[in-house]
mmCIF file of C-alpha atoms and ligand atoms in Angstrom:
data_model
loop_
_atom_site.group_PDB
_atom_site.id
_atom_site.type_symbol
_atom_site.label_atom_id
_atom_site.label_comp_id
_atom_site.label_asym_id
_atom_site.label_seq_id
_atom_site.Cartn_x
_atom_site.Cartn_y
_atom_site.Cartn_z
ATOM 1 C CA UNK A 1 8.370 11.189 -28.657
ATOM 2 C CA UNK A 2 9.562 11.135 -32.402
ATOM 3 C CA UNK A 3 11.354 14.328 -33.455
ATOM 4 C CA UNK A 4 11.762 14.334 -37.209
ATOM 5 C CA UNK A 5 13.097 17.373 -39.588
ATOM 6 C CA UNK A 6 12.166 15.780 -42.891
ATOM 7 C CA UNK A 7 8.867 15.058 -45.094
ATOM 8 C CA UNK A 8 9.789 11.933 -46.083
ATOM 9 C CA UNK A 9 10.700 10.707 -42.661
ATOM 10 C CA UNK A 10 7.206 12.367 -41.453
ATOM 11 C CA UNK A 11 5.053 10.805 -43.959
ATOM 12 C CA UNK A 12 6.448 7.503 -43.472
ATOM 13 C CA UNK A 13 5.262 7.648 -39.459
ATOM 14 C CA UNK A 14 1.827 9.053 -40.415
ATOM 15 C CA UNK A 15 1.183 6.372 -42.812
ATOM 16 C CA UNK A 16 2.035 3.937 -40.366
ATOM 17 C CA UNK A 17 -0.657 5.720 -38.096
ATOM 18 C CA UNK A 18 -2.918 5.650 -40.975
ATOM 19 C CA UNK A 19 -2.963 2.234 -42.033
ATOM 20 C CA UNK A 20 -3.434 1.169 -38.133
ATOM 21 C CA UNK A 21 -6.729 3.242 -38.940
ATOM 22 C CA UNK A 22 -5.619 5.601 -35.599
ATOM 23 C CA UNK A 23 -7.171 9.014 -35.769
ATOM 24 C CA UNK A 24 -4.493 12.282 -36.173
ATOM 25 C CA UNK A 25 -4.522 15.866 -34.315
ATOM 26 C CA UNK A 26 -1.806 18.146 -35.646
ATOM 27 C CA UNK A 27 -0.765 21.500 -33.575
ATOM 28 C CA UNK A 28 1.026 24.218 -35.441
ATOM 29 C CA UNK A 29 3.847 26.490 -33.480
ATOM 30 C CA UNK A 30 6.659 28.523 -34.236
ATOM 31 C CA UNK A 31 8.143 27.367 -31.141
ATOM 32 C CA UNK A 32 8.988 29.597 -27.603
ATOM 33 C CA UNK A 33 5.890 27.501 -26.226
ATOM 34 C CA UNK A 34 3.409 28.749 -23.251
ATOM 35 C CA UNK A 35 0.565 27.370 -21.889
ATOM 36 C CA UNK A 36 -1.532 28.829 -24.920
ATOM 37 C CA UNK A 37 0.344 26.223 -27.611
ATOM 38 C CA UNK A 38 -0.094 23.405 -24.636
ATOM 39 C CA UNK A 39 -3.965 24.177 -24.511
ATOM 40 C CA UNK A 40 -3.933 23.288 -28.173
ATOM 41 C CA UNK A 41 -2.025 19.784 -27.373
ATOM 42 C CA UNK A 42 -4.651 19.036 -24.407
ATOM 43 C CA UNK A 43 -7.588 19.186 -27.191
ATOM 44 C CA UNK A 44 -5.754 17.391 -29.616
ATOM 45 C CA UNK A 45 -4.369 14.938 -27.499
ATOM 46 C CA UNK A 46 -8.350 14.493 -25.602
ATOM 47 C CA UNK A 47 -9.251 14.084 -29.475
ATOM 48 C CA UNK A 48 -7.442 11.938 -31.245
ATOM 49 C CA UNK A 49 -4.648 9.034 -30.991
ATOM 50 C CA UNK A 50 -1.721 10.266 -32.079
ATOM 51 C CA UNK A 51 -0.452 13.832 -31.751
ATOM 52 C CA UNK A 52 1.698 15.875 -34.221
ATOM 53 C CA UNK A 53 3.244 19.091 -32.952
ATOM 54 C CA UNK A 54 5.056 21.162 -35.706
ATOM 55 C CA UNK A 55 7.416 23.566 -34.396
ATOM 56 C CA UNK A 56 8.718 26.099 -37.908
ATOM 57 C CA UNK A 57 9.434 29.718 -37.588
ATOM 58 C CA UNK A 58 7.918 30.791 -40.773
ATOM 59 C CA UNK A 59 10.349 33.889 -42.570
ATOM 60 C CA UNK A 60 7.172 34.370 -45.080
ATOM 61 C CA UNK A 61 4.642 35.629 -42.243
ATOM 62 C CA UNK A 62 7.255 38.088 -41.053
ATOM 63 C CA UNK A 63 6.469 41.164 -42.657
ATOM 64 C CA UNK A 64 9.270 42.841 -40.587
ATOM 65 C CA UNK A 65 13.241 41.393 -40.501
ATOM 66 C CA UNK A 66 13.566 42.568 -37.181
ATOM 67 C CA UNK A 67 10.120 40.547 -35.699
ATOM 68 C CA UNK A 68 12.174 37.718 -37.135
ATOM 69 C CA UNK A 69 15.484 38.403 -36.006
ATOM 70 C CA UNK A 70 14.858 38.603 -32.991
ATOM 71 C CA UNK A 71 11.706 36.154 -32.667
ATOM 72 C CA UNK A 72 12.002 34.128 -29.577
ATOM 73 C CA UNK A 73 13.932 30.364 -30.281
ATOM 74 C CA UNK A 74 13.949 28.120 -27.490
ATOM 75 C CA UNK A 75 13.891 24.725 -29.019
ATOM 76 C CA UNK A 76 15.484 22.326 -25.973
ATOM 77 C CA UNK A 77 12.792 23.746 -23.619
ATOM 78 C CA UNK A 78 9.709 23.451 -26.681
ATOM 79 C CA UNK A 79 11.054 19.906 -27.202
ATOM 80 C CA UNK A 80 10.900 19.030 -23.278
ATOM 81 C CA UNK A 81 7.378 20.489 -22.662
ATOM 82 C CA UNK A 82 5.713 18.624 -25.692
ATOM 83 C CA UNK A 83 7.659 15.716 -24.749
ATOM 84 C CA UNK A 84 5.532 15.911 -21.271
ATOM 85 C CA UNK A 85 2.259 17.118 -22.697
ATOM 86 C CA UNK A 86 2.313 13.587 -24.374
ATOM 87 C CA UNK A 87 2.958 14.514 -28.244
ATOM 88 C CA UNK A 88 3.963 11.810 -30.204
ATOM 89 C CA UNK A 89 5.611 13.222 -32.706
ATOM 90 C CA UNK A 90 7.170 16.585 -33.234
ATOM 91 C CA UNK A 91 8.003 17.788 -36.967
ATOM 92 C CA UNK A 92 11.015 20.573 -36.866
ATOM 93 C CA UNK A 93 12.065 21.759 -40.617
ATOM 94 C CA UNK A 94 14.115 23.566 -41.576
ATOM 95 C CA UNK A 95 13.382 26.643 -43.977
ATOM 96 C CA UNK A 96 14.904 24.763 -47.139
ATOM 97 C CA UNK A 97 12.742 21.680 -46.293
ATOM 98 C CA UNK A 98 9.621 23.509 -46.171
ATOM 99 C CA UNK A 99 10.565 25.949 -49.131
ATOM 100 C CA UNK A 100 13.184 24.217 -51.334
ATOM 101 C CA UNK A 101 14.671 25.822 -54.405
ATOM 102 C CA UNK A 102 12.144 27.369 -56.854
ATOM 103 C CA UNK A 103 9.276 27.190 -54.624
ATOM 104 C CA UNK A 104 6.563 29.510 -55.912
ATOM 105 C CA UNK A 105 3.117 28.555 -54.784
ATOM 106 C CA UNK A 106 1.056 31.074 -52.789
ATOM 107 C CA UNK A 107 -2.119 30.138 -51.031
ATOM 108 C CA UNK A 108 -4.221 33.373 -50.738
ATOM 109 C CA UNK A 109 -7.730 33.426 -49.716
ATOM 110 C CA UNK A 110 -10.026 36.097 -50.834
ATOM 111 C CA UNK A 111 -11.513 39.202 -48.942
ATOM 112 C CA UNK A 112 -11.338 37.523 -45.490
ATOM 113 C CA UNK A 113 -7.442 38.349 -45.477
ATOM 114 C CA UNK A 114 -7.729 41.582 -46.298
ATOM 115 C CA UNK A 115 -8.704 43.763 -42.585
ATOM 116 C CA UNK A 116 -7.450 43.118 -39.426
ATOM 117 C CA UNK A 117 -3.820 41.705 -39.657
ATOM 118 C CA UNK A 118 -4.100 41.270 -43.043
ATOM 119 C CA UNK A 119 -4.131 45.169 -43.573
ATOM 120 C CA UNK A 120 -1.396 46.120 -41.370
ATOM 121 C CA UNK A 121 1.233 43.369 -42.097
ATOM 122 C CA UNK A 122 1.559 43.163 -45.424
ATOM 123 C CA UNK A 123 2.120 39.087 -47.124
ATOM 124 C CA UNK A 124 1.597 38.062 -43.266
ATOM 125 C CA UNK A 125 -1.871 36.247 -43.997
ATOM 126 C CA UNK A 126 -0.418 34.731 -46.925
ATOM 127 C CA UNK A 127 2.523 33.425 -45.876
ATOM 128 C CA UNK A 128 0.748 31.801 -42.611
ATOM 129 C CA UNK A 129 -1.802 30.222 -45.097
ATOM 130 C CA UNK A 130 0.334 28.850 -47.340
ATOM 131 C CA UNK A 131 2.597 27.333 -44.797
ATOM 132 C CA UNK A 132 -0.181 26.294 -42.676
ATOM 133 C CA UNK A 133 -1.551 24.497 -46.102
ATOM 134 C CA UNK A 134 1.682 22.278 -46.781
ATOM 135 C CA UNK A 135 1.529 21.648 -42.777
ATOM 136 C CA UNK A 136 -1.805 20.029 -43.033
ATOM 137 C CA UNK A 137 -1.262 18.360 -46.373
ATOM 138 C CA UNK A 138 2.346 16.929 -44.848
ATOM 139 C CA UNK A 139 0.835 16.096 -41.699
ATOM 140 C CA UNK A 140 -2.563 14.755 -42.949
ATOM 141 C CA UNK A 141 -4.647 14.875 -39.767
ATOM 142 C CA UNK A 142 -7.973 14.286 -39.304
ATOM 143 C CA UNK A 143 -7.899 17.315 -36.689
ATOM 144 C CA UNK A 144 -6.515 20.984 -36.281
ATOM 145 C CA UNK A 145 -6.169 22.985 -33.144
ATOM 146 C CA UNK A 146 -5.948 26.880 -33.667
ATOM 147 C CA UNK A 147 -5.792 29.396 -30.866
ATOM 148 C CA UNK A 148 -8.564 31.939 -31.055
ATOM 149 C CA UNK A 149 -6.113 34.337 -29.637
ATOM 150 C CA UNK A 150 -5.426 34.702 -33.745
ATOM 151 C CA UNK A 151 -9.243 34.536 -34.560
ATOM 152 C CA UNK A 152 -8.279 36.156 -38.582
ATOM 153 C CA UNK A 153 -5.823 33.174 -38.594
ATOM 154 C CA UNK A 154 -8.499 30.000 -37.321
ATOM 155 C CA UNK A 155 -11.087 31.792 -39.982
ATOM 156 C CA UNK A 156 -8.932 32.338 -42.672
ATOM 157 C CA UNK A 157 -7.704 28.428 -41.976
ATOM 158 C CA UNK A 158 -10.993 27.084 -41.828
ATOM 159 C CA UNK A 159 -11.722 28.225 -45.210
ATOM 160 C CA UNK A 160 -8.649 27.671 -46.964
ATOM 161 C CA UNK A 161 -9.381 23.567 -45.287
ATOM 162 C CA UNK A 162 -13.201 23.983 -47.005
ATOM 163 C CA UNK A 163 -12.083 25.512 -50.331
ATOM 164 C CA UNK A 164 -9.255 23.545 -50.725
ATOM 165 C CA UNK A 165 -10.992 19.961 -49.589
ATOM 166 C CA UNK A 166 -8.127 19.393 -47.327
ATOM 167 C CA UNK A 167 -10.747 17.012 -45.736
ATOM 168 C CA UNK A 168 -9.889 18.269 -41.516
ATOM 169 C CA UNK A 169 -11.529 19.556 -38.967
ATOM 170 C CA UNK A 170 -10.415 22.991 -38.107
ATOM 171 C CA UNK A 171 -10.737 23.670 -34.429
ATOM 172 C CA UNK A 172 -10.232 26.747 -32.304
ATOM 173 C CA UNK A 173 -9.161 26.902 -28.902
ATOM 174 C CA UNK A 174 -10.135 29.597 -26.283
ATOM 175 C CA UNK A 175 -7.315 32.076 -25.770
ATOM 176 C CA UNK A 176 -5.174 30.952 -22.462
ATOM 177 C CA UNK A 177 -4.584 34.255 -20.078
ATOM 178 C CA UNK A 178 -1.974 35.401 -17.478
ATOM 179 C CA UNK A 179 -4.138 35.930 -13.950
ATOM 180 C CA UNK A 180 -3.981 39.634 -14.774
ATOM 181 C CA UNK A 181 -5.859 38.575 -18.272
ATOM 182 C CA UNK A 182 -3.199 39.213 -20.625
ATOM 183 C CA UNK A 183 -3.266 37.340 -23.438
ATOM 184 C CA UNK A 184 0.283 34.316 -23.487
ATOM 185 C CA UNK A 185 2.153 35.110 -26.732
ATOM 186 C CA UNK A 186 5.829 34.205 -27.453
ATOM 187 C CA UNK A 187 6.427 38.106 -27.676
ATOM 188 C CA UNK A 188 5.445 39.331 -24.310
ATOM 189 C CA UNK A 189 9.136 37.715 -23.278
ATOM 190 C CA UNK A 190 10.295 40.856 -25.226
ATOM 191 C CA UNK A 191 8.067 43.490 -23.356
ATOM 192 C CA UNK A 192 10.028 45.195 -20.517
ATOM 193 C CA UNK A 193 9.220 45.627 -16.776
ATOM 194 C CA UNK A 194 7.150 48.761 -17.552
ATOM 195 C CA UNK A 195 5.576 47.346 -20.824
ATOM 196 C CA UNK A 196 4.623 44.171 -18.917
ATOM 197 C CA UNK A 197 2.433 46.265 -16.645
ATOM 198 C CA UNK A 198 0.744 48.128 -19.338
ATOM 199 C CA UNK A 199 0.189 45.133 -21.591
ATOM 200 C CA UNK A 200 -3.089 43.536 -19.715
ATOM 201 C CA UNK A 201 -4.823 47.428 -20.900
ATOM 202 C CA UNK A 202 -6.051 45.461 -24.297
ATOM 203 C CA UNK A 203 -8.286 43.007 -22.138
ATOM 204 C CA UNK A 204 -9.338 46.085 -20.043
ATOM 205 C CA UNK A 205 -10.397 47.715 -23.049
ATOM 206 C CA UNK A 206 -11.932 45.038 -24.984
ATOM 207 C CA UNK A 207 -13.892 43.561 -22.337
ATOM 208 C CA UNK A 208 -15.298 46.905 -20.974
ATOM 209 C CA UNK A 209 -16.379 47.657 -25.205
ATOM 210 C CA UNK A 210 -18.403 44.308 -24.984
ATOM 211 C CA UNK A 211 -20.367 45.048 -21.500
ATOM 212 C CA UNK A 212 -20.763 49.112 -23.346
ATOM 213 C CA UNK A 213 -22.272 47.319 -25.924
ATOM 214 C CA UNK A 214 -24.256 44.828 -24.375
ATOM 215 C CA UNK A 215 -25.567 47.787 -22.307
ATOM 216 C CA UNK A 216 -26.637 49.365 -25.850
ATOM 217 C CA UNK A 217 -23.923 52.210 -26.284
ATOM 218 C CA UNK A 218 -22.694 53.264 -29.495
ATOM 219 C CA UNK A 219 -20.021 51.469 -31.181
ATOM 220 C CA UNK A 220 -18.217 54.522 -32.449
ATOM 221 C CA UNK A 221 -18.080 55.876 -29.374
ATOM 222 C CA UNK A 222 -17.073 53.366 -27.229
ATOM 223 C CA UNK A 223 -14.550 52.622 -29.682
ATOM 224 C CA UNK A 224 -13.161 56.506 -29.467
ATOM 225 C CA UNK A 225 -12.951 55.821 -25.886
ATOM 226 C CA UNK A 226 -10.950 52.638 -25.714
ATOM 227 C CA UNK A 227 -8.568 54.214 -27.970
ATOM 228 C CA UNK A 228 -8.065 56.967 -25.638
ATOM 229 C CA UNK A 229 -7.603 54.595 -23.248
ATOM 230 C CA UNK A 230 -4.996 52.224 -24.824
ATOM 231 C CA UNK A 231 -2.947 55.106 -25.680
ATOM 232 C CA UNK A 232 -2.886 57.184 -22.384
ATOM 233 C CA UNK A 233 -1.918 53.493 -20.524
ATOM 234 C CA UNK A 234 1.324 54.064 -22.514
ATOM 235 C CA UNK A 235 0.865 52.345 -25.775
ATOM 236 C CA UNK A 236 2.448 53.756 -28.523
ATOM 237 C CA UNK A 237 0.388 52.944 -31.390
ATOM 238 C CA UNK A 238 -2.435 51.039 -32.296
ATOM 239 C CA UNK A 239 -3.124 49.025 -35.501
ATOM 240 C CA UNK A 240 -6.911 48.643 -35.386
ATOM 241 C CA UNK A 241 -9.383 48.528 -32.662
ATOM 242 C CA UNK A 242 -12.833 47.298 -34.324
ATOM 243 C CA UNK A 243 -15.614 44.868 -33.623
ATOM 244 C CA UNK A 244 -16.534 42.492 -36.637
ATOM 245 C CA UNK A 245 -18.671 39.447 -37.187
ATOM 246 C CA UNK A 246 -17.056 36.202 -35.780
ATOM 247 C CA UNK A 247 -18.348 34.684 -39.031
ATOM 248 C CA UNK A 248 -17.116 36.395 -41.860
ATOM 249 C CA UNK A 249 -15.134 39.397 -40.168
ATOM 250 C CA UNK A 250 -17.801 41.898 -42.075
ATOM 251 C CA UNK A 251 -17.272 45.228 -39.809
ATOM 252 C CA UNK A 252 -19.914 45.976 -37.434
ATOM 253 C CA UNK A 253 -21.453 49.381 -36.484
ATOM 254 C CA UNK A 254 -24.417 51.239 -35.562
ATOM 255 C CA UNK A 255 -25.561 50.826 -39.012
ATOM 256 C CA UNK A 256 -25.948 47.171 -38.384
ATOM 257 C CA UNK A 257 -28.669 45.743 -36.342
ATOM 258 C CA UNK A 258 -28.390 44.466 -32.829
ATOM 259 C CA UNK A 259 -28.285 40.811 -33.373
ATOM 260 C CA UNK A 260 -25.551 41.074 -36.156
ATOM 261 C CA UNK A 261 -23.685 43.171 -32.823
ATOM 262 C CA UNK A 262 -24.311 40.692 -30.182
ATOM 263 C CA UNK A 263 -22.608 37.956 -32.742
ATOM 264 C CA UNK A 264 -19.002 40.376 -33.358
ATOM 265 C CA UNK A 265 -16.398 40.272 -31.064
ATOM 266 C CA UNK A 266 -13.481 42.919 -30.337
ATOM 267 C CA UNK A 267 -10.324 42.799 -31.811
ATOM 268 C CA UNK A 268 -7.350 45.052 -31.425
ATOM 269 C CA UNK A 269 -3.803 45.365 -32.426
ATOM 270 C CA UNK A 270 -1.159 48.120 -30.768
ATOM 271 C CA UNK A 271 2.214 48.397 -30.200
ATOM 272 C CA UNK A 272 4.512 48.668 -26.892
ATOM 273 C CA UNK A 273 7.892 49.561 -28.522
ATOM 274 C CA UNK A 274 8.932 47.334 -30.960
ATOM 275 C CA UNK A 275 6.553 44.368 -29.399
ATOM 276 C CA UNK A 276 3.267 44.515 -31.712
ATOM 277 C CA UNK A 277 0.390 42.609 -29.275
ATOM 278 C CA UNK A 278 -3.051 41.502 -30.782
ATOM 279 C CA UNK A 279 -6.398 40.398 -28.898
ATOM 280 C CA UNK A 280 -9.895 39.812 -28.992
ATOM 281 C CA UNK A 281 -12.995 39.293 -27.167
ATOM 282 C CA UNK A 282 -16.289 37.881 -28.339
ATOM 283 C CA UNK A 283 -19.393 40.637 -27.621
ATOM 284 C CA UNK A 284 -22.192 38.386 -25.980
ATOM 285 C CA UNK A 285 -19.781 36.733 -23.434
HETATM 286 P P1 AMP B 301 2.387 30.766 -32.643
HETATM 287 O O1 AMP B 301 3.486 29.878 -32.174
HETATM 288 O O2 AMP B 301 2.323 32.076 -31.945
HETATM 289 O O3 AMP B 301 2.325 30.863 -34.141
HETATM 290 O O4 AMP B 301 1.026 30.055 -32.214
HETATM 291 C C1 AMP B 301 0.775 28.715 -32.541
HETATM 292 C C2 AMP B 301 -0.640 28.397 -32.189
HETATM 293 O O5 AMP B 301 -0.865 28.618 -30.798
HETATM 294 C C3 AMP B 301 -1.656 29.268 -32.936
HETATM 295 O O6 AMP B 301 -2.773 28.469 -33.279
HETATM 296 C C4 AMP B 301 -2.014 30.295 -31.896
HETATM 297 O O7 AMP B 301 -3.299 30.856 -32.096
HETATM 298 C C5 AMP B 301 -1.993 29.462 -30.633
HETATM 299 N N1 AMP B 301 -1.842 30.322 -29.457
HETATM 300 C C6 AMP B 301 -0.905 31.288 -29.270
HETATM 301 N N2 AMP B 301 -1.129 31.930 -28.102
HETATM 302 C C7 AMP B 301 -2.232 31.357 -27.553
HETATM 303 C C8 AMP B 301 -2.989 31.592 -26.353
HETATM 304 N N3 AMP B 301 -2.641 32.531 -25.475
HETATM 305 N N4 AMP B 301 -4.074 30.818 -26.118
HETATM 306 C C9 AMP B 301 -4.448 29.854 -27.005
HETATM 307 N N5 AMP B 301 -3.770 29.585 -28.152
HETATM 308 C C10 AMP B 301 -2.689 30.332 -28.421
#
């Protein structure tokens, strides 16, 4: 496995890879890897010939200095696991690489960004699309792997790849669960004993909404009650708990018909302490 920290020292192994005409699958991380990021490396790796893994804790998603502070950083261990998951090549910048002096190009896409995460973290949507955007331009691939554990993020990436012509297939990845169905993220190594235990509540929550509205309940009510229910599991706070189209995230509600329902999915964001959690869960399972 090639470990490189520079573009030019990246783009001179992909164009190798190129002109032997072999085909590309690129996996994006911010490192502290689970079995979630190693899903993405099975698909790319079943996929394609060669596989990039790209391993840069982003400051411009953070919308909060602490979340960055104290973001996981395990990089020995990340190396070693995509080292035995078979990636070929892992790209590891540093900030001034990716964002040298003067830097000043955003990439924003429209209305998509603008529920969801991209209304309670301000920048966050734009800084992951604009980094994700020099990732895939840097790293060329003919292939993308995205978890759907950050549905906004594969959506808001498939489009930016569309408008943009970026010329890749944008793939997402079901979300990888502990056996008690929480969701793997880097950040549940910050939840405590106690927090732990009360995590798995989101799955609960979202997977009961689905069967409620399967069974033809209404969504405003069966939204009041899973918020009731996140908070009394001991959740402090919750950032949004709302079903919208898997399509264009358009918010879903009684007001819209039955089919348009069936084709939402859940998604919720809350808090344990400082340790903000997100998940989702498609309606017609
Ligand atoms: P992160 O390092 O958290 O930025 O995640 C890097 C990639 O791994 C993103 O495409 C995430 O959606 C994906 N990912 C994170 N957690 C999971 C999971 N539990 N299952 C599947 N993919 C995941």
């Amino acid at each position: 496995m090639r470990i490189v920290k520079s573009k030019r020292d990246l783009r001179a192994l992909v164009s190798g890879w190129k002109t032997d005409k072999q085909e590309i699958g690129v996996v994006m991380t911010m490192g502290a890897l689970h079995e979630g990021h190693l899903s993405l490396v099975d698909a790319a790796k079943t996929d394609n010939d060669r596989v990039i893994a790209t391993i840069f804790v982003n400051p411009r998603q953070f919308d909060n200095k602490a979340d960055l502070d104290t973001y996981p950083v395990d990089t020995d261990a990340d190396l070693k696991k995509l080292e035995d998951a078979g990636v070929d090549l892992v790209y590891l910048p540093q900030a001034d690489e990716v964002y040298p002096k003067g830097y000043s190009t955003t990439v924003a896409v429209g209305s998509m960004q603008d529920c969801l995460c991209g209304a309670t973290r301000p920048g966050h949507m734009d800084g992951v699309t604009t980094v994700v955007s020099k990732l895939l331009i840097q790293t060329s691939p003919d292939r993308a792997y995205f978890g759907q554990k950050d549905f906004q993020q594969y959506l808001l990436i498939q489009r930016v790849a569309s408008d943009l012509d970026l010329n890749v297939d944008v793939i997402g990845v079901p979300t990888v669960r502990e056996d008690d169905n929480l969701a793997l993220s880097s950040r549940n190594r910050r939840l405590s004993e106690e927090q732990r235990a009360i995590a798995p509540t989101l799955y609960k929550v979202e997977s009961t909404i689905a069967d409620l509205i399967r069974q033809g309940e209404a969504v405003d009510h069966v939204l009041e009650w899973g918020r009731k229910v996140i908070l009394d599991s001991g959740f402090d706070r919750i950032d949004y708990l709302e079903i919208r189209s898997e399509e264009d995230l358009e918010l879903l509600g009684d007001v819209t018909d039955r089919d348009n329902l069936l084709g939402g999915r859940v998604f919720v964001a809350a808090w344990l302490g400082n340790t903000r959690l997100i998940d989702n869960y498609p309606i017609s399972r």
